[in-house]
Structures are given as C-alpha cells and as structure tokens.
Coordinates of N, CA, C and O in Angstrom, one line a residue:
M24 N 10.3 7.6 12.7 CA 9.9 8.8 12.8 C 11.3 9.5 11.9 O 12.6 9.2 12.4
S25 N 11.3 10.3 11.0 CA 12.3 10.8 10.2 C 12.9 11.9 11.0 O 12.0 12.5 11.9
T26 N 14.3 12.7 10.6 CA 14.7 13.6 11.2 C 14.2 14.9 10.6 O 13.9 15.9 11.2
D27 N 13.4 14.9 9.6 CA 12.7 16.0 9.1 C 11.6 16.2 9.9 O 10.8 17.1 10.3
C28 N 10.7 15.1 10.3 CA 9.4 15.0 11.2 C 10.1 15.6 12.7 O 9.3 16.1 13.2
L29 N 11.0 15.0 13.2 CA 11.7 15.5 14.5 C 12.0 17.2 14.3 O 11.3 18.0 15.1
E30 N 12.4 17.6 13.2 CA 12.7 19.1 13.0 C 11.5 19.9 13.1 O 11.1 20.9 13.5
A31 N 10.4 19.3 12.3 CA 9.4 19.9 12.1 C 8.6 19.9 13.5 O 7.9 21.2 13.9
F32 N 8.5 19.0 14.2 CA 8.1 19.0 15.5 C 8.7 20.2 16.6 O 7.9 20.8 17.4
L33 N 9.9 20.2 16.4 CA 10.5 20.8 17.0 C 10.3 22.5 16.8 O 10.3 23.2 17.6
V34 N 10.1 22.5 15.3 CA 9.8 24.0 15.0 C 8.4 24.4 15.7 O 8.1 25.5 16.3
A35 N 7.6 23.1 15.5 CA 6.3 23.7 16.0 C 6.0 23.9 17.6 O 5.2 24.4 18.1
C36 N 6.9 22.9 18.2 CA 7.0 23.5 19.7 C 8.1 24.6 20.2 O 8.3 25.0 21.4
E37 N 8.4 25.2 18.9 CA 9.2 26.8 19.4 C 10.4 26.1 20.2 O 10.9 27.2 21.0
V38 N 11.0 25.1 19.7 CA 12.4 25.0 20.5 C 13.5 25.7 19.6 O 13.3 25.5 18.2
P39 N 14.2 26.5 20.2 CA 15.2 27.4 19.3 C 16.3 26.6 18.8 O 16.6 25.2 19.5
P40 N 16.6 27.1 17.7 CA 17.6 26.1 16.7 C 18.9 25.6 17.6 O 19.3 24.5 17.4
R41 N 19.5 26.3 18.4 CA 20.6 26.1 19.4 C 20.4 24.9 20.1 O 21.0 24.1 20.6
D42 N 18.8 24.8 20.4 CA 18.6 23.7 21.8 C 18.4 22.5 20.8 O 17.9 21.3 21.3
R43 N 18.3 22.4 19.9 CA 17.9 21.2 18.7 C 18.7 19.8 18.9 O 18.4 19.1 18.6
T44 N 19.8 20.5 19.0 CA 21.0 19.5 18.6 C 20.8 18.4 20.1 O 21.1 17.2 19.6
V45 N 20.4 18.7 21.2 CA 20.2 17.7 22.2 C 19.3 17.0 21.9 O 19.3 15.7 22.1
W46 N 18.0 17.4 21.0 CA 17.0 16.5 20.8 C 17.5 15.6 19.7 O 17.0 14.1 19.7
F47 N 18.4 16.1 18.9 CA 18.6 15.2 17.8 C 19.9 14.1 18.1 O 19.3 13.2 17.7
D48 N 20.5 14.4 19.2 CA 21.1 13.5 19.7 C 20.6 12.1 20.6 O 20.8 11.2 20.3
A49 N 19.5 12.9 21.2 CA 18.6 11.8 21.7 C 17.9 10.7 20.8 O 17.7 9.7 21.0
W50 N 17.5 11.5 19.6 CA 16.8 10.7 18.6 C 17.6 9.6 18.2 O 17.6 8.6 17.9
L51 N 19.0 9.9 17.9 CA 19.9 9.2 17.5 C 20.3 7.9 18.1 O 20.5 6.8 18.0
R52 N 20.1 8.4 19.6 CA 20.8 6.9 20.7 C 19.6 6.2 20.5 O 19.7 5.0 20.5
V53 N 17.9 6.8 20.6 CA 16.9 6.0 20.6 C 16.7 5.2 19.5 O 16.6 3.7 19.5
R54 N 17.5 5.8 18.2 CA 17.1 5.1 17.0 C 18.3 4.1 17.0 O 17.8 2.4 16.4
Q55 N 19.5 4.3 17.3 CA 20.3 3.0 17.4 C 20.4 2.1 18.4 O 20.3 0.7 17.9
A56 N 19.5 2.4 19.3 CA 19.1 1.3 19.9 C 18.3 0.3 19.8 O 18.0 -1.1 20.3
A57 N 17.0 0.9 19.0 CA 16.0 0.1 18.3 C 16.5 -0.9 17.2 O 16.4 -1.9 17.1
L58 N 17.6 -0.3 16.5 CA 18.3 -1.0 15.4 C 18.9 -2.0 16.0 O 18.7 -3.3 15.7
A59 N 19.7 -1.9 17.4 CA 20.3 -2.8 17.9 C 19.7 -4.1 18.3 O 19.9 -5.4 18.1
R60 N 18.1 -3.6 18.7 CA 17.2 -4.8 19.4 C 16.7 -5.4 18.2 O 16.8 -6.7 18.2
Q61 N 16.6 -5.0 16.9 CA 16.1 -5.7 15.9 C 16.9 -6.6 15.2 O 16.7 -7.5 15.1
E62 N 18.4 -6.1 15.3 CA 19.1 -7.0 14.7 C 19.3 -8.2 15.8 O 19.6 -9.5 15.5
A63 N 19.2 -7.9 17.1 CA 19.5 -9.1 18.0 C 18.1 -10.2 17.9 O 18.3 -11.5 17.8
D64 N 17.0 -9.6 17.8 CA 15.8 -10.4 17.4 C 16.0 -11.1 16.1 O 15.7 -12.3 16.1
G65 N 16.2 -10.4 15.2 CA 16.9 -11.1 13.7 C 17.7 -12.5 14.1 O 17.3 -13.5 13.3
R66 N 19.0 -12.3 14.6 CA 19.6 -13.7 15.3 C 19.2 -14.4 15.8 O 19.1 -15.7 15.1
E67 N 18.2 -14.3 16.7 CA 17.6 -14.9 17.5 C 17.0 -15.8 16.5 O 16.7 -17.0 16.5
E68 N 16.1 -15.1 15.7 CA 15.1 -16.0 14.8 C 15.6 -17.0 14.0 O 15.4 -18.0 13.6
L69 N 17.2 -16.5 13.3 CA 17.5 -17.1 12.5 C 18.3 -18.5 13.3 O 18.4 -19.7 12.6
K70 N 18.6 -18.2 14.8 CA 19.1 -19.4 15.4 C 18.0 -20.7 15.5 O 18.3 -21.7 15.7
Q71 N 16.6 -20.3 15.7 CA 15.5 -20.8 15.9 C 15.3 -21.6 14.5 O 14.9 -22.9 14.5
L72 N 15.1 -20.7 13.7 CA 15.2 -21.6 12.3 C 16.0 -22.9 12.0 O 15.7 -23.7 11.3
E73 N 17.6 -22.1 12.1 CA 18.5 -23.1 12.2 C 18.5 -24.8 13.0 O 18.6 -25.6 12.1
S74 N 17.6 -24.5 14.1 CA 17.5 -25.4 15.0 C 16.6 -26.5 14.2 O 16.3 -27.7 14.6
V75 N 15.5 -25.8 13.8 CA 14.4 -26.7 13.1 C 15.1 -27.5 11.8 O 14.7 -28.6 11.6
V76 N 16.0 -26.9 11.0 CA 16.6 -27.6 10.2 C 17.7 -28.4 10.4 O 18.4 -29.2 9.5
A77 N 18.3 -28.3 11.5 CA 19.7 -28.9 11.8 C 19.5 -30.2 12.0 O 18.7 -31.2 12.2
D78 N 20.6 -30.8 11.6 CA 20.9 -32.3 11.5 C 21.5 -32.9 13.0 O 22.4 -34.3 12.7
N79 N 21.8 -32.1 14.0 CA 22.6 -32.7 15.1 C 22.1 -31.9 16.1 O 21.2 -31.0 16.2
D80 N 22.8 -32.4 17.5 CA 22.0 -32.0 18.6 C 22.4 -30.6 19.2 O 21.9 -30.1 20.1
R81 N 23.2 -30.3 18.5 CA 23.9 -28.7 18.7 C 23.0 -27.8 18.1 O 23.0 -26.6 18.4
G82 N 22.0 -28.0 17.3 CA 20.9 -27.0 16.6 C 21.6 -26.3 15.3 O 21.2 -25.4 15.1
Q83 N 22.6 -26.8 14.8 CA 23.3 -26.4 13.8 C 23.2 -27.2 12.4 O 23.2 -28.4 12.5
V84 N 23.7 -27.0 11.3 CA 23.4 -27.6 9.9 C 25.1 -27.9 9.7 O 25.5 -27.1 9.7
S85 N 24.9 -28.9 9.4 CA 26.3 -29.8 9.3 C 26.7 -29.3 7.3 O 25.9 -29.1 6.9
Q86 N 27.8 -29.6 7.1 CA 28.5 -29.1 5.6 C 27.7 -30.1 4.9 O 27.3 -29.5 3.7
E87 N 27.0 -31.4 5.3 CA 26.5 -32.4 4.3 C 25.2 -32.0 4.1 O 24.8 -32.1 2.8
T88 N 24.5 -31.4 5.2 CA 23.3 -31.2 5.1 C 23.1 -29.6 4.4 O 22.1 -29.5 3.4
A89 N 23.6 -29.1 4.8 CA 23.9 -27.6 3.9 C 24.2 -27.6 2.6 O 23.4 -27.1 1.5
V90 N 24.9 -28.5 1.9 CA 25.3 -29.0 0.7 C 23.8 -29.5 -0.1 O 23.4 -29.0 -1.3
R91 N 23.1 -30.2 0.5 CA 22.0 -31.3 0.2 C 21.2 -30.4 -0.1 O 20.2 -30.0 -1.2
M92 N 21.0 -29.1 0.8 CA 20.0 -28.0 0.7 C 20.1 -27.3 0.1 O 19.2 -26.8 -0.9
L93 N 21.3 -26.9 -0.4 CA 21.8 -26.0 -1.3 C 21.4 -26.3 -3.0 O 20.9 -25.8 -3.6
R94 N 21.8 -27.8 -3.0 CA 21.4 -28.4 -4.3 C 19.8 -28.7 -4.4 O 19.5 -28.6 -5.8
K95 N 19.3 -28.9 -3.5 CA 17.9 -28.9 -3.5 C 17.2 -27.7 -4.3 O 16.2 -27.8 -4.7
A96 N 17.8 -26.6 -3.9 CA 17.4 -25.4 -4.3 C 17.9 -24.9 -5.7 O 17.9 -23.7 -6.2
S97 N 18.8 -25.9 -6.6 CA 19.3 -25.6 -7.8 C 21.1 -24.7 -7.7 O 21.0 -24.0 -8.7
F98 N 21.5 -24.8 -6.6 CA 22.8 -24.1 -6.4 C 23.5 -25.3 -6.1 O 23.6 -26.0 -5.5
D99 N 25.2 -25.0 -6.6 CA 26.0 -26.0 -6.2 C 27.3 -25.3 -5.2 O 27.7 -23.9 -5.8
D100 N 27.9 -25.6 -4.9 CA 28.7 -25.4 -3.8 C 30.4 -25.5 -4.0 O 31.0 -25.3 -3.3
T101 N 30.9 -25.4 -5.4 CA 31.9 -26.1 -6.1 C 33.0 -24.4 -5.6 O 34.1 -24.7 -5.5
R102 N 32.3 -23.4 -5.3 CA 33.3 -22.1 -5.3 C 33.7 -22.1 -3.6 O 34.9 -21.6 -3.3
E103 N 32.9 -22.6 -2.6 CA 33.5 -22.4 -1.3 C 32.9 -22.9 -0.3 O 31.5 -23.3 -0.6
R104 N 33.6 -23.7 0.4 CA 32.9 -24.3 1.9 C 31.6 -23.5 2.6 O 32.1 -22.2 2.8
Y105 N 30.9 -24.5 3.2 CA 29.8 -23.8 3.8 C 30.4 -23.2 5.3 O 31.1 -24.3 6.0
R106 N 30.1 -22.5 6.1 CA 30.6 -21.8 7.3 C 29.8 -21.8 8.2 O 29.7 -22.3 9.1
R107 N 28.3 -21.1 7.8 CA 27.5 -20.9 9.1 C 26.1 -20.7 8.4 O 25.9 -20.0 7.0
F108 N 25.3 -20.9 8.9 CA 23.8 -20.8 8.2 C 23.5 -19.2 8.1 O 22.9 -19.1 6.9
E109 N 24.0 -18.2 8.6 CA 23.8 -16.8 8.0 C 24.9 -16.1 7.4 O 24.7 -15.1 7.3
A110 N 26.0 -16.8 7.5 CA 26.6 -16.3 6.6 C 26.6 -16.7 5.0 O 26.5 -17.5 4.5
P111 N 27.4 -15.1 4.0 CA 27.3 -15.2 2.8 C 28.0 -16.6 2.3 O 28.9 -17.0 2.9
W112 N 27.7 -17.4 1.3 CA 28.0 -18.3 0.6 C 28.2 -18.2 -0.8 O 27.4 -17.9 -1.2
T113 N 29.5 -18.4 -1.4 CA 29.6 -18.3 -2.9 C 29.1 -19.6 -3.5 O 30.0 -20.6 -3.3
V114 N 28.1 -19.6 -4.3 CA 27.5 -20.7 -5.2 C 27.6 -20.2 -6.5 O 27.8 -19.3 -6.6
E115 N 27.1 -21.4 -7.0 CA 26.7 -21.5 -8.4 C 25.4 -21.6 -8.9 O 25.0 -23.0 -8.3
C116 N 24.8 -21.2 -9.8 CA 23.7 -21.7 -10.2 C 23.7 -23.1 -11.3 O 24.4 -23.0 -12.0
M117 N 23.0 -24.1 -10.8 CA 23.0 -25.5 -11.5 C 22.3 -25.2 -13.0 O 22.7 -25.8 -13.6
Q118 N 21.7 -24.1 -12.9 CA 20.9 -23.7 -14.3 C 21.7 -23.0 -15.4 O 21.7 -23.4 -16.5
C119 N 21.8 -21.9 -15.0 CA 22.9 -21.0 -15.9 C 24.2 -21.0 -15.3 O 24.8 -20.0 -16.1
T120 N 24.7 -21.3 -14.5 CA 26.3 -21.4 -14.0 C 26.4 -20.1 -13.6 O 27.8 -19.7 -13.3
A121 N 25.8 -19.1 -13.2 CA 26.2 -18.0 -12.6 C 26.6 -17.9 -11.2 O 26.2 -18.8 -10.5
T122 N 27.3 -17.3 -10.8 CA 28.4 -17.2 -9.6 C 27.2 -16.0 -8.6 O 27.6 -15.2 -9.1
L123 N 27.1 -16.4 -7.3 CA 26.6 -15.4 -6.7 C 26.8 -15.9 -5.3 O 27.4 -16.9 -5.0
R124 N 26.3 -14.7 -4.3 CA 26.5 -14.7 -3.0 C 25.2 -15.1 -2.1 O 24.1 -13.9 -2.5
I125 N 24.9 -15.9 -1.5 CA 23.9 -16.4 -0.9 C 23.9 -16.8 0.7 O 25.1 -17.1 0.8
R126 N 22.9 -16.7 1.5 CA 22.9 -17.3 2.7 C 22.2 -18.6 2.8 O 20.9 -18.6 2.1
L127 N 22.4 -19.7 3.6 CA 21.7 -20.5 3.7 C 20.5 -20.5 4.2 O 19.3 -21.0 3.9
S128 N 20.4 -19.2 5.3 CA 19.3 -19.0 6.0 C 18.0 -18.8 4.5 O 17.0 -19.1 5.0
D129 N 18.8 -17.7 4.0 CA 17.8 -17.3 2.6 C 17.3 -18.5 2.0 O 16.1 -18.4 1.2
V130 N 18.2 -19.4 1.6 CA 17.7 -20.5 0.9 C 16.6 -21.3 1.5 O 15.6 -21.7 0.6
V131 N 16.7 -21.8 2.9 CA 15.7 -22.2 3.7 C 14.3 -21.3 3.5 O 13.3 -21.9 3.3
L132 N 14.4 -20.1 3.4 CA 13.3 -19.2 3.5 C 13.0 -19.2 2.0 O 11.8 -18.4 2.2
A133 N 13.5 -19.8 1.2 CA 12.9 -19.4 -0.1 C 13.1 -18.0 -0.9 O 12.4 -17.6 -1.6
Q134 N 14.1 -17.4 0.0 CA 14.3 -16.2 -0.5 C 15.6 -15.9 -1.2 O 16.0 -14.9 -2.0
A135 N 16.6 -17.1 -1.6 CA 17.5 -16.9 -2.4 C 16.9 -17.7 -3.6 O 16.6 -18.6 -4.0
S136 N 17.4 -16.7 -4.7 CA 17.2 -17.4 -6.1 C 18.2 -16.5 -7.1 O 18.9 -15.5 -6.8
C137 N 18.5 -17.2 -8.2 CA 19.4 -16.5 -9.2 C 18.7 -15.3 -9.9 O 17.9 -15.6 -10.6
P138 N 19.3 -14.5 -9.9 CA 18.9 -13.3 -10.6 C 19.0 -13.5 -12.1 O 18.5 -12.7 -13.0
E139 N 19.9 -14.5 -12.3 CA 19.9 -14.7 -13.9 C 19.3 -15.3 -14.6 O 18.7 -15.7 -15.6
C140 N 18.5 -16.2 -13.9 CA 17.8 -17.1 -14.0 C 16.0 -16.6 -13.9 O 15.8 -16.1 -12.6
P141 N 15.2 -16.3 -14.8 CA 13.7 -15.8 -14.9 C 12.9 -16.2 -13.6 O 12.1 -15.6 -13.5
K142 N 12.8 -17.2 -13.1 CA 12.0 -17.9 -12.5 C 12.6 -19.2 -11.6 O 13.6 -19.7 -11.9
L143 N 11.8 -19.0 -10.2 CA 12.3 -20.4 -9.6 C 11.5 -21.2 -9.4 O 10.0 -20.8 -9.5
T144 N 11.6 -22.4 -10.0 CA 10.5 -23.5 -10.2 C 9.7 -23.9 -9.2 O 10.2 -23.9 -8.0
E145 N 8.6 -24.1 -9.3 CA 7.4 -24.6 -8.5 C 8.0 -25.8 -7.6 O 7.6 -26.0 -6.4
H146 N 8.6 -26.9 -8.3 CA 9.0 -28.2 -7.7 C 10.0 -27.7 -6.3 O 10.4 -28.5 -5.8
V147 N 10.9 -26.9 -6.8 CA 11.8 -26.3 -5.9 C 11.2 -26.1 -4.5 O 11.5 -26.4 -3.2
R148 N 10.4 -25.2 -4.5 CA 9.1 -24.7 -3.3 C 8.7 -25.8 -2.8 O 8.6 -25.7 -1.7
E149 N 7.7 -26.9 -3.8 CA 7.5 -28.0 -3.1 C 8.5 -28.9 -2.1 O 8.2 -29.2 -1.2
A150 N 9.8 -29.1 -2.9 CA 10.4 -29.7 -2.1 C 10.8 -29.1 -0.7 O 11.3 -29.8 0.2
W151 N 10.9 -28.0 -0.8 CA 11.2 -27.0 0.3 C 10.2 -26.9 1.5 O 10.5 -27.8 2.9
T152 N 8.9 -27.1 1.0 CA 7.9 -27.3 2.1 C 7.9 -28.6 2.6 O 7.7 -28.5 3.8
E153 N 8.1 -29.5 1.5 CA 8.4 -31.1 2.2 C 9.4 -31.6 3.2 O 9.0 -32.2 4.2
L154 N 10.3 -30.6 2.8 CA 11.4 -30.9 3.8 C 11.4 -30.4 5.2 O 11.8 -31.0 6.1
L155 N 10.9 -29.2 4.9 CA 10.9 -28.4 6.0 C 9.5 -28.7 7.1 O 9.3 -29.1 8.4
T156 N 8.3 -29.6 6.4 CA 7.0 -30.2 7.2 C 7.5 -31.8 7.7 O 7.2 -31.9 8.7
D157 N 8.4 -32.3 7.1 CA 8.8 -33.7 7.4 C 10.0 -33.8 8.0 O 10.3 -35.3 8.5
R158 N 10.8 -33.0 8.1 CA 11.9 -33.1 8.5 C 12.3 -33.6 9.9 O 12.9 -34.8 10.4
H159 N 11.7 -33.3 10.9 CA 11.6 -33.8 12.4 C 9.9 -34.2 12.8 O 9.5 -33.2 13.8
P160 N 9.5 -35.2 12.4 CA 8.2 -35.6 13.0 C 8.1 -35.7 14.4 O 7.2 -35.5 15.1
C161 N 9.2 -36.0 14.9 CA 8.9 -36.4 16.8 C 9.1 -35.1 17.3 O 8.6 -35.0 18.4
R162 N 9.3 -33.8 16.7 CA 9.3 -32.8 17.2 C 8.2 -31.9 17.5 O 8.2 -31.1 18.3
R163 N 7.3 -32.5 17.0 CA 6.1 -31.9 16.9 C 5.1 -32.3 17.9 O 5.4 -33.2 18.7
S164 N 4.6 -30.9 18.5 CA 3.7 -30.7 19.6 C 2.3 -31.2 19.4 O 2.0 -31.0 18.7

C-alpha cells in the first residue's frame, strides 16, 4: 500500500487531518519491519546458495573457486581480490575489457552481464547449468 492509498483510506473513513500522523507513523513502522524481514530472508537465501557452490566445509566460496566461476562467466578479477559471495567485486569483461562491479552471487544466478557486450552467450549459461547440477552429486537427496 502506498501513502496515497493510506491517505485515501483515511479520508474515506473521515479521520481528521490532525489524527492522520499517527496512522502514517504506524504505516512507516510496519513497512520498515517488512523491508527488514525481506532483507534478512534475502541474506539467508544467499547463504544457502553459496553453500551449494561452496568448495569447503564452512559453506563458503574460496578465492580460487570464485575466480574460476568468474572466468567461466567471461569476467577477469585483475582489478580487485574476491571478498565474499554477496559483496560487490570490481572485475573486467574478458570480451570488451569494460570495468564493472558485480557480485559473485549474481554471477552464479546468471544475473551478471556486461552492459557493454550485447549478449550473454549460450555456452556460458550451459556451463553454469552444468556446474550447478554436477557440483556436489553426493549431496543430492
């Protein structure tokens, strides 16, 4: 619900203008709590995704694996060291040499692409599919 919708609701319910501030404050608190929950859920989903592609018992992606994944997606890590799965990482496109900031989590989800290059090649998507389906055959239920 937007503030305009809330305003229309309060007008329809004949709430006096001086009493509407309480309603707007409550609406903001609820909205902030909902956004905080969404952020927490998103962080948990990223942790789960990282554990799927992780190469160690801690469920984290190592520098070496991160670089391998990055290069498989046609990016190079010459600009900056890998820090963590959800952290922005300065990389270079291997096709056009454009510099950009991406997250390894976006690379794994095939959501990172170079805006300078007109297309993400199908072989990169196929390689990611193969990597994610064959990464840990023993973990399957």
